[in-house]
Coordinates of C-alpha atoms in Angstrom, one line a residue:
Chain A
M1 CA -212.6 72.8 72.3
L2 CA -210.5 72.9 75.5
M3 CA -211.9 76.2 76.7
T4 CA -213.7 79.2 75.4
A5 CA -211.3 82.1 74.7
K6 CA -212.0 85.3 76.4
P7 CA -211.6 87.9 73.7
A8 CA -208.6 90.1 74.5
T9 CA -210.6 93.1 73.3
A10 CA -213.2 92.6 76.1
A11 CA -210.5 92.6 78.8
H12 CA -208.8 95.6 77.2
K13 CA -212.1 97.5 77.0
R14 CA -212.7 96.9 80.7
Y15 CA -209.1 98.1 81.4
T16 CA -209.6 101.2 79.3
I17 CA -212.9 102.1 81.1
R18 CA -211.3 101.5 84.6
T19 CA -208.2 103.5 83.6
L20 CA -210.3 106.4 82.3
A21 CA -212.3 106.3 85.5
F22 CA -209.3 106.3 87.8
M23 CA -207.3 108.8 85.8
S24 CA -210.1 111.3 85.5
G25 CA -210.1 111.5 89.3
Y26 CA -206.3 112.0 89.3
V27 CA -206.4 114.6 86.5
A28 CA -209.2 116.5 88.2
V29 CA -207.1 116.9 91.4
M30 CA -204.1 117.9 89.3
V31 CA -206.0 120.5 87.3
A32 CA -207.6 121.9 90.5
L33 CA -204.1 122.0 92.1
I34 CA -202.7 123.9 89.0
F35 CA -205.5 126.4 89.2
G36 CA -204.9 127.0 92.9
A37 CA -207.9 125.4 94.3
F38 CA -205.9 124.0 97.2
D39 CA -203.8 127.1 97.9
E40 CA -205.8 127.8 101.1
I41 CA -205.1 124.4 102.7
Q42 CA -201.4 124.5 102.3
G43 CA -199.7 123.6 105.5
K44 CA -203.0 122.6 107.1
P45 CA -204.2 119.1 108.1
A46 CA -206.6 119.1 105.1
A47 CA -203.6 119.1 102.8
W48 CA -202.6 115.7 104.3
I49 CA -206.1 114.4 103.4
L50 CA -205.7 115.7 99.9
A51 CA -202.3 114.0 99.6
A52 CA -203.8 110.7 100.7
A53 CA -206.8 111.1 98.4
V54 CA -204.7 111.6 95.3
T55 CA -203.1 108.3 95.9
A56 CA -206.5 106.5 95.6
P57 CA -206.6 106.7 91.8
I58 CA -203.1 105.3 91.6
V59 CA -203.9 102.3 93.8
G60 CA -207.1 101.9 91.6
Q61 CA -204.9 101.9 88.5
I62 CA -202.7 99.2 90.0
W63 CA -205.8 97.1 90.6
A64 CA -207.0 97.7 87.0
T65 CA -203.6 96.6 85.7
L66 CA -203.6 93.4 87.8
A67 CA -207.2 92.7 86.7
L68 CA -206.2 93.0 83.1
M69 CA -203.2 90.7 83.6
R70 CA -205.6 88.2 85.2
E71 CA -208.1 88.4 82.4
T72 CA -205.7 88.1 79.5
D73 CA -203.4 85.2 78.4
E74 CA -199.9 84.3 79.5
F75 CA -198.3 86.1 76.6
F76 CA -200.0 89.4 77.3
R77 CA -199.2 88.9 81.0
A78 CA -195.5 88.4 80.3
V79 CA -195.1 91.3 77.9
M80 CA -197.1 93.6 80.2
A81 CA -195.0 92.7 83.2
K82 CA -191.8 93.3 81.2
Q83 CA -193.1 96.7 80.0
F84 CA -194.0 97.7 83.6
I85 CA -190.7 96.5 85.1
I86 CA -188.7 98.4 82.4
A87 CA -190.7 101.6 82.7
S88 CA -190.8 101.6 86.6
G89 CA -187.0 100.8 86.7
L90 CA -186.3 103.7 84.3
A91 CA -188.6 106.0 86.3
M92 CA -186.8 105.2 89.5
A93 CA -183.4 105.5 87.9
L94 CA -184.2 108.9 86.4
F95 CA -185.8 110.2 89.6
T96 CA -183.0 108.9 91.8
G97 CA -180.5 110.6 89.5
W98 CA -182.4 113.8 89.6
G99 CA -182.6 113.7 93.4
F100 CA -178.9 113.5 93.6
A101 CA -178.5 116.2 91.0
E102 CA -180.8 118.4 93.2
S103 CA -178.8 117.7 96.3
F104 CA -175.3 118.0 94.9
A105 CA -175.5 119.7 91.5
G106 CA -178.0 122.5 92.0
A107 CA -180.7 121.0 89.8
P108 CA -184.1 122.6 90.2
H109 CA -186.5 120.8 92.5
A110 CA -188.8 118.2 91.0
P111 CA -191.9 117.3 93.2
G112 CA -192.2 113.7 94.1
W113 CA -195.6 113.3 92.4
Y114 CA -193.8 113.7 89.0
I115 CA -192.8 110.1 89.2
Y116 CA -196.2 108.8 88.3
P117 CA -196.7 110.7 85.1
L118 CA -193.0 110.0 84.3
F119 CA -193.7 106.3 84.7
W120 CA -196.6 106.4 82.3
G121 CA -194.7 108.5 79.8
L122 CA -191.9 105.9 79.9
V123 CA -194.5 103.1 79.4
G124 CA -195.7 104.9 76.3
L125 CA -192.2 105.4 75.0
T126 CA -190.8 101.9 75.7
A127 CA -193.9 99.7 75.1
P128 CA -193.7 99.8 71.3
F129 CA -190.3 98.2 71.5
I130 CA -191.2 95.5 73.9
R131 CA -193.3 93.0 71.9
S132 CA -191.7 89.7 73.1
S133 CA -191.8 87.8 76.4
Q134 CA -188.2 86.7 75.8
G135 CA -185.0 88.1 77.3
Chain B
M1 CA -188.5 77.8 71.4
K2 CA -188.5 76.1 67.9
N3 CA -191.8 74.5 67.1
R4 CA -194.1 73.1 64.4
L5 CA -197.1 75.1 65.5
K6 CA -197.6 77.0 62.3
L7 CA -197.2 73.9 60.1
L8 CA -199.7 72.0 62.2
R9 CA -202.1 74.9 62.2
V10 CA -201.9 75.4 58.4
E11 CA -202.4 71.6 57.9
R12 CA -205.8 72.0 59.6
G13 CA -206.6 75.1 57.7
W14 CA -206.9 77.2 60.8
T15 CA -206.2 80.9 61.2
Q16 CA -204.2 82.1 64.2
E17 CA -207.5 83.5 65.5
Q18 CA -209.2 80.0 65.3
L19 CA -206.3 78.3 67.0
G20 CA -206.3 81.0 69.7
Q21 CA -209.9 80.2 70.3
E22 CA -209.2 76.5 70.6
L23 CA -206.4 77.2 73.1
G24 CA -208.1 80.0 75.0
V25 CA -205.5 82.5 74.1
S26 CA -205.3 85.6 71.9
R27 CA -204.3 85.6 68.2
Q28 CA -201.2 87.6 69.3
A29 CA -200.2 84.8 71.6
V30 CA -200.4 82.3 68.8
N31 CA -198.4 84.6 66.6
A32 CA -195.8 85.0 69.4
L33 CA -195.5 81.2 69.8
E34 CA -195.1 80.6 66.1
T35 CA -192.5 83.3 65.7
E36 CA -190.6 82.1 68.8
K37 CA -191.2 85.3 70.7
H38 CA -192.9 83.5 73.6
D39 CA -192.1 80.2 75.2
P40 CA -195.3 78.5 76.3
S41 CA -196.0 77.6 79.9
L42 CA -196.2 73.9 80.6
D43 CA -200.0 74.2 80.9
L44 CA -200.3 75.9 77.5
A45 CA -197.9 73.4 75.9
Y46 CA -200.1 70.5 77.1
R47 CA -203.2 72.3 75.8
I48 CA -201.6 72.6 72.4
A49 CA -200.7 69.0 72.5
V50 CA -204.3 68.0 73.3
V51 CA -205.6 70.3 70.4
F52 CA -203.3 68.6 67.9
D53 CA -203.5 65.2 69.5
R54 CA -199.7 64.8 69.6
P55 CA -197.1 64.6 72.3
V56 CA -195.5 67.9 73.4
E57 CA -192.2 66.8 72.0
D58 CA -193.6 66.4 68.5
I59 CA -194.6 70.0 68.5
F60 CA -191.9 71.7 70.5
E61 CA -188.2 71.0 70.0
N62 CA -186.5 70.2 73.4
P63 CA -183.7 72.8 73.6
H64 CA -182.0 70.8 76.3
A65 CA -181.9 67.5 74.4

């Protein structure tokens, strides 16, 4: 045998655990925000700290994704990269379009942080159709 | 990329899972290679050649030839 295969399931289990860990932090901040826990710090320096803190789980998620790509095989890597490029491209296109609609067509304001859940929603929507590393 | 991977695998009585273990890749990767949904890297192509003890050209059709 050339080498021992790392079971894809083990890498995916680690990815799931890391994702849940990072996303639970992100969701906790979002839930607290929705229920007004940060209303008192609006416009104060503490709000900048909160804004910086909420980016940490996202950076962690990027690390978890890169770790999964490192731990899986070249086919998974290629398909995953393709899924992320398509989802991030669509998220940027939609958000850019919405931004212009806000500025010039009177569309309601969409906060910038919407782009991250939008990205993951698009990953979920497009991933089932991206099963090949080709084209 | 057209290839004889499935034929060679079946000749040895291996499942995709078993071939994946020999190559150090997932069953899904073997399936993608067999169904031409993934072109192997040069490194993987050489690993496949070693497993089947054949030159790469005997397993993968050169699309540029």
